Amino acid sequence: MLPVVRQQVSALEPTLARVCCYHLGFTDERGEPSGAASGKLTRAALMTAAAQGLGLRPEDVRTPAAALELLHNSTLVHDDIIDADELRRGRPAAWKVFGAELAILAGDALQALSIQLVVDDPGPGRAEISSAFAEATRLVLAGQSREFTVRLGAGAGVAEYERIVEEKTSALLQCALVTPALRAGASDHVLAALRGAGRHLGLAFQIANDVEDIWGDPAVTGKPVRGDIQRRNPSFPVLAGISAAGPVSDRLRELWEADGTSEAHLREMAGLVEESGGRRTAEKTSRGHLDTALEHLGRAELFPAATAELTALFDRIVNRTA
């Protein structure tokens, strides 16, 4: 799949190609070949495993797998700008190297290239797959927009949080699992099971990612810790911590509503989120969604070897296991 991605991106307008190749880890900031990571290729791995579970060959979904990785990376380029994240995969984000203006255009180019790939792909189910990609793109943009509303305050409810995650995160994971089923002409029963698996996998992953943002290891994540609470982005542990009754939650809310961004301020907030039970609740909820995702996966009745591979992938996605 990577050769497809590299070929397509390299054919973009030269300046955009340079920014995109840097973001994808193919080149350094000077355009020279780089040994940087191209990401975990999680969505492509999910799509390939699901395809094998439906009796398809990996090459049957190579083009849509490449397209989905391009779409995913378009969201990462834009997210880094919106969140002012200066690091991506352990090195300066594209917007820090090339400027926000070019990075925005590069993200748009990756998104357009993704849609073009699936529209031009001659394989079975092309119309349905193209529609699925367009819908996933629409949902991601809607979730990104809705997230700004949640940032207005820490009183956002879990239902609103889940809606945003389903749009921003679950939509692409659902697309990864459903695309092979559309290519194989699978039944509505299989499609519904895979959609459910993708929905809950996205929730499990995002909640675990929220925990990792506050207490994770930057060497593993490639980003500094506590970025969400510094930006006052109410992630799941924070929402759970603030909603708990008591003086600890009251103090957490007080600090959250203050303007402090010093290391001591952020460290105290992180401690209060944990003391209030926010971390414990988040970890338990993430595990619950993972279990539900696996239940849906079982209902899809894929070939046993593929189900076993997807089960391991689900766990690795959520828990970052080796």
mmCIF file of C-alpha atoms in Angstrom:
data_model
loop_
_atom_site.group_PDB
_atom_site.id
_atom_site.type_symbol
_atom_site.label_atom_id
_atom_site.label_comp_id
_atom_site.label_asym_id
_atom_site.label_seq_id
_atom_site.Cartn_x
_atom_site.Cartn_y
_atom_site.Cartn_z
ATOM 1 C CA MET A 1 0.000 0.000 0.000
ATOM 2 C CA LEU A 2 2.789 2.473 0.834
ATOM 3 C CA PRO A 3 4.112 2.536 -2.744
ATOM 4 C CA VAL A 4 0.624 3.612 -3.863
ATOM 5 C CA VAL A 5 0.595 6.399 -1.275
ATOM 6 C CA ARG A 6 4.095 7.532 -2.187
ATOM 7 C CA GLN A 7 3.339 7.526 -5.923
ATOM 8 C CA GLN A 8 0.111 9.486 -5.549
ATOM 9 C CA VAL A 9 1.531 12.080 -3.163
ATOM 10 C CA SER A 10 4.669 12.582 -5.236
ATOM 11 C CA ALA A 11 2.484 13.470 -8.232
ATOM 12 C CA LEU A 12 0.920 16.444 -6.432
ATOM 13 C CA GLU A 13 1.963 20.010 -7.168
ATOM 14 C CA PRO A 14 5.662 20.098 -6.123
ATOM 15 C CA THR A 15 5.293 22.357 -3.082
ATOM 16 C CA LEU A 16 2.294 20.428 -1.762
ATOM 17 C CA ALA A 17 4.065 17.150 -2.503
ATOM 18 C CA ARG A 18 7.024 18.296 -0.409
ATOM 19 C CA VAL A 19 4.838 19.162 2.587
ATOM 20 C CA CYS A 20 2.847 15.929 2.319
ATOM 21 C CA CYS A 21 5.942 13.759 1.880
ATOM 22 C CA TYR A 22 7.459 15.379 4.969
ATOM 23 C CA HIS A 23 4.315 14.800 7.036
ATOM 24 C CA LEU A 24 4.146 11.167 5.909
ATOM 25 C CA GLY A 25 7.759 10.599 6.927
ATOM 26 C CA PHE A 26 9.042 9.952 3.397
ATOM 27 C CA THR A 27 11.362 12.981 3.401
ATOM 28 C CA ASP A 28 12.928 15.510 5.754
ATOM 29 C CA GLU A 29 12.245 19.264 5.657
ATOM 30 C CA ARG A 30 14.748 19.663 2.767
ATOM 31 C CA GLY A 31 13.002 17.017 0.680
ATOM 32 C CA GLU A 32 15.736 14.438 1.228
ATOM 33 C CA PRO A 33 14.804 10.779 1.926
ATOM 34 C CA SER A 34 14.021 10.232 5.583
ATOM 35 C CA GLY A 35 13.866 7.269 7.895
ATOM 36 C CA ALA A 36 11.046 8.849 9.910
ATOM 37 C CA ALA A 37 8.007 6.740 10.745
ATOM 38 C CA SER A 38 5.028 6.907 8.392
ATOM 39 C CA GLY A 39 2.607 6.173 11.203
ATOM 40 C CA LYS A 40 1.172 2.871 12.369
ATOM 41 C CA LEU A 41 -1.008 2.377 9.248
ATOM 42 C CA THR A 42 -3.730 1.186 11.599
ATOM 43 C CA ARG A 43 -6.652 1.773 9.275
ATOM 44 C CA ALA A 44 -4.975 0.003 6.375
ATOM 45 C CA ALA A 45 -4.212 -2.948 8.647
ATOM 46 C CA LEU A 46 -7.850 -3.133 9.764
ATOM 47 C CA MET A 47 -9.070 -2.983 6.179
ATOM 48 C CA THR A 48 -6.700 -5.697 5.005
ATOM 49 C CA ALA A 49 -7.569 -8.057 7.863
ATOM 50 C CA ALA A 50 -11.307 -7.511 7.351
ATOM 51 C CA ALA A 51 -10.870 -8.187 3.625
ATOM 52 C CA GLN A 52 -9.185 -11.519 4.306
ATOM 53 C CA GLY A 53 -11.975 -12.357 6.729
ATOM 54 C CA LEU A 54 -14.446 -11.941 3.860
ATOM 55 C CA GLY A 55 -12.484 -14.049 1.393
ATOM 56 C CA LEU A 56 -10.807 -11.159 -0.432
ATOM 57 C CA ARG A 57 -7.118 -10.789 -1.193
ATOM 58 C CA PRO A 58 -5.142 -7.887 0.331
ATOM 59 C CA GLU A 59 -4.608 -6.428 -3.148
ATOM 60 C CA ASP A 60 -8.390 -6.237 -3.581
ATOM 61 C CA VAL A 61 -8.454 -3.367 -1.070
ATOM 62 C CA ARG A 62 -4.991 -1.910 -1.650
ATOM 63 C CA THR A 63 -6.303 1.262 -3.324
ATOM 64 C CA PRO A 64 -9.017 2.076 -0.749
ATOM 65 C CA ALA A 65 -6.557 1.247 2.049
ATOM 66 C CA ALA A 66 -4.128 3.797 0.612
ATOM 67 C CA ALA A 67 -6.984 6.264 0.217
ATOM 68 C CA LEU A 68 -8.042 5.852 3.830
ATOM 69 C CA GLU A 69 -4.511 6.451 5.091
ATOM 70 C CA LEU A 70 -4.387 9.630 3.007
ATOM 71 C CA LEU A 71 -7.716 10.763 4.446
ATOM 72 C CA HIS A 72 -6.578 10.000 7.982
ATOM 73 C CA ASN A 73 -3.355 11.926 7.484
ATOM 74 C CA SER A 74 -5.246 14.906 6.117
ATOM 75 C CA THR A 75 -7.043 15.115 9.458
ATOM 76 C CA LEU A 76 -3.741 14.883 11.352
ATOM 77 C CA VAL A 77 -2.220 17.770 9.400
ATOM 78 C CA HIS A 78 -5.246 19.930 10.163
ATOM 79 C CA ASP A 79 -5.554 18.781 13.792
ATOM 80 C CA ASP A 80 -1.976 19.814 14.516
ATOM 81 C CA ILE A 81 -2.738 23.337 13.281
ATOM 82 C CA ILE A 82 -6.039 23.618 15.151
ATOM 83 C CA ASP A 83 -4.547 22.302 18.396
ATOM 84 C CA ALA A 84 -1.229 24.150 17.936
ATOM 85 C CA ASP A 85 0.582 20.841 18.455
ATOM 86 C CA GLU A 86 4.211 21.383 17.528
ATOM 87 C CA LEU A 87 5.212 17.707 17.378
ATOM 88 C CA ARG A 88 3.948 14.819 15.265
ATOM 89 C CA ARG A 89 5.575 11.388 15.571
ATOM 90 C CA GLY A 90 8.457 12.843 17.519
ATOM 91 C CA ARG A 91 9.478 15.567 15.085
ATOM 92 C CA PRO A 92 8.191 19.078 14.212
ATOM 93 C CA ALA A 93 4.689 19.060 12.772
ATOM 94 C CA ALA A 94 4.284 20.088 9.125
ATOM 95 C CA TRP A 95 2.850 23.493 10.008
ATOM 96 C CA LYS A 96 5.854 24.288 12.205
ATOM 97 C CA VAL A 97 8.210 23.516 9.317
ATOM 98 C CA PHE A 98 6.328 24.951 6.339
ATOM 99 C CA GLY A 99 3.826 27.361 7.924
ATOM 100 C CA ALA A 100 0.131 26.963 8.660
ATOM 101 C CA GLU A 101 -0.981 28.229 5.250
ATOM 102 C CA LEU A 102 0.860 25.572 3.265
ATOM 103 C CA ALA A 103 -0.012 22.884 5.794
ATOM 104 C CA ILE A 104 -3.721 23.647 5.431
ATOM 105 C CA LEU A 105 -3.442 23.297 1.666
ATOM 106 C CA ALA A 106 -1.439 20.088 2.039
ATOM 107 C CA GLY A 107 -4.148 18.600 4.259
ATOM 108 C CA ASP A 108 -6.765 19.593 1.692
ATOM 109 C CA ALA A 109 -4.678 17.983 -1.047
ATOM 110 C CA LEU A 110 -4.461 14.690 0.856
ATOM 111 C CA GLN A 111 -8.226 14.722 1.368
ATOM 112 C CA ALA A 112 -8.940 15.396 -2.311
ATOM 113 C CA LEU A 113 -6.450 12.725 -3.364
ATOM 114 C CA SER A 114 -8.152 10.205 -1.096
ATOM 115 C CA ILE A 115 -11.559 10.754 -2.675
ATOM 116 C CA GLN A 116 -10.083 10.695 -6.184
ATOM 117 C CA LEU A 117 -8.458 7.324 -5.513
ATOM 118 C CA VAL A 118 -11.691 5.608 -4.500
ATOM 119 C CA VAL A 119 -13.713 7.251 -7.275
ATOM 120 C CA ASP A 120 -11.195 6.114 -9.902
ATOM 121 C CA ASP A 121 -10.760 2.606 -8.458
ATOM 122 C CA PRO A 122 -12.430 0.145 -10.890
ATOM 123 C CA GLY A 123 -13.059 -2.581 -8.303
ATOM 124 C CA PRO A 124 -16.502 -3.934 -7.293
ATOM 125 C CA GLY A 125 -18.671 -1.751 -5.090
ATOM 126 C CA ARG A 126 -16.982 1.448 -6.276
ATOM 127 C CA ALA A 127 -20.077 3.629 -5.913
ATOM 128 C CA GLU A 128 -20.853 2.349 -2.419
ATOM 129 C CA ILE A 129 -17.233 2.686 -1.290
ATOM 130 C CA SER A 130 -16.998 6.215 -2.697
ATOM 131 C CA SER A 131 -20.156 7.121 -0.797
ATOM 132 C CA ALA A 132 -18.709 5.613 2.404
ATOM 133 C CA PHE A 133 -15.547 7.706 2.039
ATOM 134 C CA ALA A 134 -17.537 10.875 1.364
ATOM 135 C CA GLU A 135 -19.682 10.201 4.438
ATOM 136 C CA ALA A 136 -16.609 9.550 6.599
ATOM 137 C CA THR A 137 -15.083 12.821 5.417
ATOM 138 C CA ARG A 138 -18.281 14.719 6.207
ATOM 139 C CA LEU A 139 -18.476 13.214 9.684
ATOM 140 C CA VAL A 140 -14.842 13.998 10.510
ATOM 141 C CA LEU A 141 -15.354 17.637 9.559
ATOM 142 C CA ALA A 142 -18.590 17.813 11.544
ATOM 143 C CA GLY A 143 -16.893 16.347 14.614
ATOM 144 C CA GLN A 144 -13.974 18.750 14.347
ATOM 145 C CA SER A 145 -16.387 21.672 14.136
ATOM 146 C CA ARG A 146 -18.532 20.392 17.018
ATOM 147 C CA GLU A 147 -15.451 20.022 19.199
ATOM 148 C CA PHE A 148 -15.105 23.792 19.364
ATOM 149 C CA THR A 149 -18.511 23.968 21.045
ATOM 150 C CA VAL A 150 -17.418 21.481 23.709
ATOM 151 C CA ARG A 151 -14.323 23.558 24.359
ATOM 152 C CA LEU A 152 -16.496 26.433 25.489
ATOM 153 C CA GLY A 153 -16.763 24.845 28.920
ATOM 154 C CA ALA A 154 -16.115 21.784 31.007
ATOM 155 C CA GLY A 155 -19.803 21.157 31.583
ATOM 156 C CA ALA A 156 -20.132 19.211 28.351
ATOM 157 C CA GLY A 157 -21.878 15.902 28.795
ATOM 158 C CA VAL A 158 -20.593 12.453 27.955
ATOM 159 C CA ALA A 159 -23.274 12.071 25.251
ATOM 160 C CA GLU A 160 -21.904 15.098 23.394
ATOM 161 C CA TYR A 161 -18.366 13.813 23.852
ATOM 162 C CA GLU A 162 -19.353 10.442 22.373
ATOM 163 C CA ARG A 163 -21.036 12.110 19.414
ATOM 164 C CA ILE A 164 -17.859 14.005 18.596
ATOM 165 C CA VAL A 165 -15.713 10.871 18.926
ATOM 166 C CA GLU A 166 -18.079 8.895 16.711
ATOM 167 C CA GLU A 167 -17.639 11.565 14.058
ATOM 168 C CA LYS A 168 -13.954 12.392 14.429
ATOM 169 C CA THR A 169 -12.535 8.966 15.286
ATOM 170 C CA SER A 170 -15.031 6.155 14.810
ATOM 171 C CA ALA A 171 -16.027 7.257 11.300
ATOM 172 C CA LEU A 172 -12.642 6.382 9.785
ATOM 173 C CA LEU A 173 -12.389 3.096 11.694
ATOM 174 C CA GLN A 174 -15.874 2.136 10.516
ATOM 175 C CA CYS A 175 -14.842 3.000 6.974
ATOM 176 C CA ALA A 176 -11.813 0.720 7.309
ATOM 177 C CA LEU A 177 -13.929 -2.238 8.389
ATOM 178 C CA VAL A 178 -16.935 -1.668 6.138
ATOM 179 C CA THR A 179 -15.101 -0.996 2.859
ATOM 180 C CA PRO A 180 -14.060 -4.658 2.375
ATOM 181 C CA ALA A 181 -17.631 -5.741 3.075
ATOM 182 C CA LEU A 182 -18.890 -3.354 0.392
ATOM 183 C CA ARG A 183 -16.284 -4.700 -2.021
ATOM 184 C CA ALA A 184 -17.313 -8.265 -1.235
ATOM 185 C CA GLY A 185 -21.043 -7.525 -1.495
ATOM 186 C CA ALA A 186 -21.614 -8.679 2.095
ATOM 187 C CA SER A 187 -25.042 -8.764 3.713
ATOM 188 C CA ASP A 188 -26.592 -5.957 5.735
ATOM 189 C CA HIS A 189 -26.043 -8.096 8.832
ATOM 190 C CA VAL A 190 -22.276 -8.126 8.268
ATOM 191 C CA LEU A 191 -22.202 -4.415 7.454
ATOM 192 C CA ALA A 192 -24.094 -3.561 10.657
ATOM 193 C CA ALA A 193 -21.790 -5.736 12.766
ATOM 194 C CA LEU A 194 -18.650 -4.133 11.324
ATOM 195 C CA ARG A 195 -20.083 -0.630 11.747
ATOM 196 C CA GLY A 196 -20.798 -1.388 15.393
ATOM 197 C CA ALA A 197 -17.287 -2.742 15.867
ATOM 198 C CA GLY A 198 -15.790 0.409 14.360
ATOM 199 C CA ARG A 199 -17.988 2.702 16.428
ATOM 200 C CA HIS A 200 -17.029 1.162 19.758
ATOM 201 C CA LEU A 201 -13.390 0.706 18.759
ATOM 202 C CA GLY A 202 -13.220 4.438 18.081
ATOM 203 C CA LEU A 203 -14.692 5.271 21.481
ATOM 204 C CA ALA A 204 -12.359 2.840 23.257
ATOM 205 C CA PHE A 205 -9.338 4.232 21.429
ATOM 206 C CA GLN A 206 -10.168 7.906 21.953
ATOM 207 C CA ILE A 207 -10.859 7.542 25.672
ATOM 208 C CA ALA A 208 -7.608 5.604 26.102
ATOM 209 C CA ASN A 209 -5.865 8.296 24.062
ATOM 210 C CA ASP A 210 -7.294 10.949 26.377
ATOM 211 C CA VAL A 211 -5.797 9.114 29.362
ATOM 212 C CA GLU A 212 -2.491 8.849 27.525
ATOM 213 C CA ASP A 213 -2.475 12.582 26.807
ATOM 214 C CA ILE A 214 -2.439 13.329 30.538
ATOM 215 C CA TRP A 215 -0.343 10.463 31.907
ATOM 216 C CA GLY A 216 1.373 8.906 28.877
ATOM 217 C CA ASP A 217 5.021 8.643 27.934
ATOM 218 C CA PRO A 218 6.079 11.215 25.288
ATOM 219 C CA ALA A 219 8.603 8.684 23.983
ATOM 220 C CA VAL A 220 5.657 6.465 23.042
ATOM 221 C CA THR A 221 3.130 9.104 21.951
ATOM 222 C CA GLY A 222 5.543 11.434 20.139
ATOM 223 C CA LYS A 223 3.844 14.383 21.852
ATOM 224 C CA PRO A 224 4.257 16.233 25.156
ATOM 225 C CA VAL A 225 1.860 15.286 27.962
ATOM 226 C CA ARG A 226 -1.107 17.291 29.216
ATOM 227 C CA GLY A 227 -1.745 19.065 25.918
ATOM 228 C CA ASP A 228 -5.519 18.678 26.231
ATOM 229 C CA ILE A 229 -5.764 20.228 29.675
ATOM 230 C CA GLN A 230 -3.376 23.005 28.695
ATOM 231 C CA ARG A 231 -5.752 23.891 25.841
ATOM 232 C CA ARG A 232 -8.756 23.304 28.142
ATOM 233 C CA ASN A 233 -10.045 20.661 25.783
ATOM 234 C CA PRO A 234 -12.437 18.650 27.986
ATOM 235 C CA SER A 235 -11.321 15.082 27.364
ATOM 236 C CA PHE A 236 -13.137 12.122 28.909
ATOM 237 C CA PRO A 237 -11.087 11.889 32.153
ATOM 238 C CA VAL A 238 -11.666 15.597 32.774
ATOM 239 C CA LEU A 239 -15.391 15.350 32.091
ATOM 240 C CA ALA A 240 -15.634 12.371 34.438
ATOM 241 C CA GLY A 241 -13.579 14.114 37.119
ATOM 242 C CA ILE A 242 -15.493 17.391 37.044
ATOM 243 C CA SER A 243 -18.875 15.653 37.048
ATOM 244 C CA ALA A 244 -18.048 13.812 40.284
ATOM 245 C CA ALA A 245 -19.386 15.561 43.368
ATOM 246 C CA GLY A 246 -17.110 16.786 46.126
ATOM 247 C CA PRO A 247 -14.357 19.263 47.004
ATOM 248 C CA VAL A 248 -11.806 17.614 44.724
ATOM 249 C CA SER A 249 -14.034 18.120 41.698
ATOM 250 C CA ASP A 250 -14.814 21.663 42.816
ATOM 251 C CA ARG A 251 -11.102 22.464 42.995
ATOM 252 C CA LEU A 252 -10.561 20.855 39.585
ATOM 253 C CA ARG A 253 -13.280 23.014 38.077
ATOM 254 C CA GLU A 254 -11.778 26.103 39.721
ATOM 255 C CA LEU A 255 -8.363 25.424 38.218
ATOM 256 C CA TRP A 256 -9.897 24.478 34.873
ATOM 257 C CA GLU A 257 -11.694 27.813 34.632
ATOM 258 C CA ALA A 258 -8.535 29.740 35.574
ATOM 259 C CA ASP A 259 -6.044 30.810 32.934
ATOM 260 C CA GLY A 260 -3.028 29.049 34.387
ATOM 261 C CA THR A 261 -0.855 27.030 32.022
ATOM 262 C CA SER A 262 2.281 26.675 34.132
ATOM 263 C CA GLU A 263 3.734 23.214 34.680
ATOM 264 C CA ALA A 264 2.667 23.308 38.335
ATOM 265 C CA HIS A 265 -0.888 24.319 37.402
ATOM 266 C CA LEU A 266 -1.232 21.545 34.824
ATOM 267 C CA ARG A 267 0.337 18.980 37.131
ATOM 268 C CA GLU A 268 -2.122 19.848 39.905
ATOM 269 C CA MET A 269 -5.054 19.555 37.511
ATOM 270 C CA ALA A 270 -3.831 16.151 36.348
ATOM 271 C CA GLY A 271 -3.548 15.032 39.965
ATOM 272 C CA LEU A 272 -7.089 16.216 40.710
ATOM 273 C CA VAL A 273 -8.482 14.405 37.666
ATOM 274 C CA GLU A 274 -6.964 11.200 39.021
ATOM 275 C CA GLU A 275 -8.001 11.860 42.627
ATOM 276 C CA SER A 276 -11.593 12.571 41.584
ATOM 277 C CA GLY A 277 -11.812 9.205 39.848
ATOM 278 C CA GLY A 278 -11.697 10.608 36.323
ATOM 279 C CA ARG A 279 -8.810 8.410 35.248
ATOM 280 C CA ARG A 280 -10.302 5.256 36.739
ATOM 281 C CA THR A 281 -13.678 5.933 35.104
ATOM 282 C CA ALA A 282 -12.048 6.611 31.744
ATOM 283 C CA GLU A 283 -10.003 3.414 31.803
ATOM 284 C CA LYS A 284 -13.046 1.343 32.789
ATOM 285 C CA THR A 285 -15.194 2.955 30.077
ATOM 286 C CA SER A 286 -12.523 2.390 27.432
ATOM 287 C CA ARG A 287 -12.318 -1.295 28.347
ATOM 288 C CA GLY A 288 -16.103 -1.560 28.141
ATOM 289 C CA HIS A 289 -16.191 -0.119 24.633
ATOM 290 C CA LEU A 290 -13.389 -2.442 23.555
ATOM 291 C CA ASP A 291 -15.328 -5.445 24.825
ATOM 292 C CA THR A 292 -18.428 -4.254 22.963
ATOM 293 C CA ALA A 293 -16.401 -3.727 19.779
ATOM 294 C CA LEU A 294 -15.216 -7.321 19.982
ATOM 295 C CA GLU A 295 -18.776 -8.536 20.498
ATOM 296 C CA HIS A 296 -19.835 -6.772 17.295
ATOM 297 C CA LEU A 297 -16.814 -8.187 15.496
ATOM 298 C CA GLY A 298 -17.901 -11.692 16.475
ATOM 299 C CA ARG A 299 -21.334 -11.080 14.953
ATOM 300 C CA ALA A 300 -19.740 -10.366 11.565
ATOM 301 C CA GLU A 301 -18.805 -14.078 11.364
ATOM 302 C CA LEU A 302 -15.548 -13.501 9.483
ATOM 303 C CA PHE A 303 -13.084 -16.318 8.871
ATOM 304 C CA PRO A 304 -11.619 -17.332 12.271
ATOM 305 C CA ALA A 305 -8.028 -16.404 11.424
ATOM 306 C CA ALA A 306 -9.080 -12.883 10.421
ATOM 307 C CA THR A 307 -11.226 -12.509 13.535
ATOM 308 C CA ALA A 308 -8.220 -13.473 15.662
ATOM 309 C CA GLU A 309 -6.022 -10.975 13.814
ATOM 310 C CA LEU A 310 -8.586 -8.191 14.177
ATOM 311 C CA THR A 311 -9.010 -8.995 17.872
ATOM 312 C CA ALA A 312 -5.274 -8.525 18.369
ATOM 313 C CA LEU A 313 -5.353 -5.326 16.299
ATOM 314 C CA PHE A 314 -8.225 -3.899 18.347
ATOM 315 C CA ASP A 315 -6.274 -4.530 21.543
ATOM 316 C CA ARG A 316 -3.111 -3.028 20.108
ATOM 317 C CA ILE A 317 -4.958 0.077 18.903
ATOM 318 C CA VAL A 318 -6.518 0.760 22.291
ATOM 319 C CA ASN A 319 -3.739 -0.342 24.601
ATOM 320 C CA ARG A 320 -0.668 0.329 22.411
ATOM 321 C CA THR A 321 0.597 -3.171 23.036
ATOM 322 C CA ALA A 322 3.520 -4.418 20.955
#
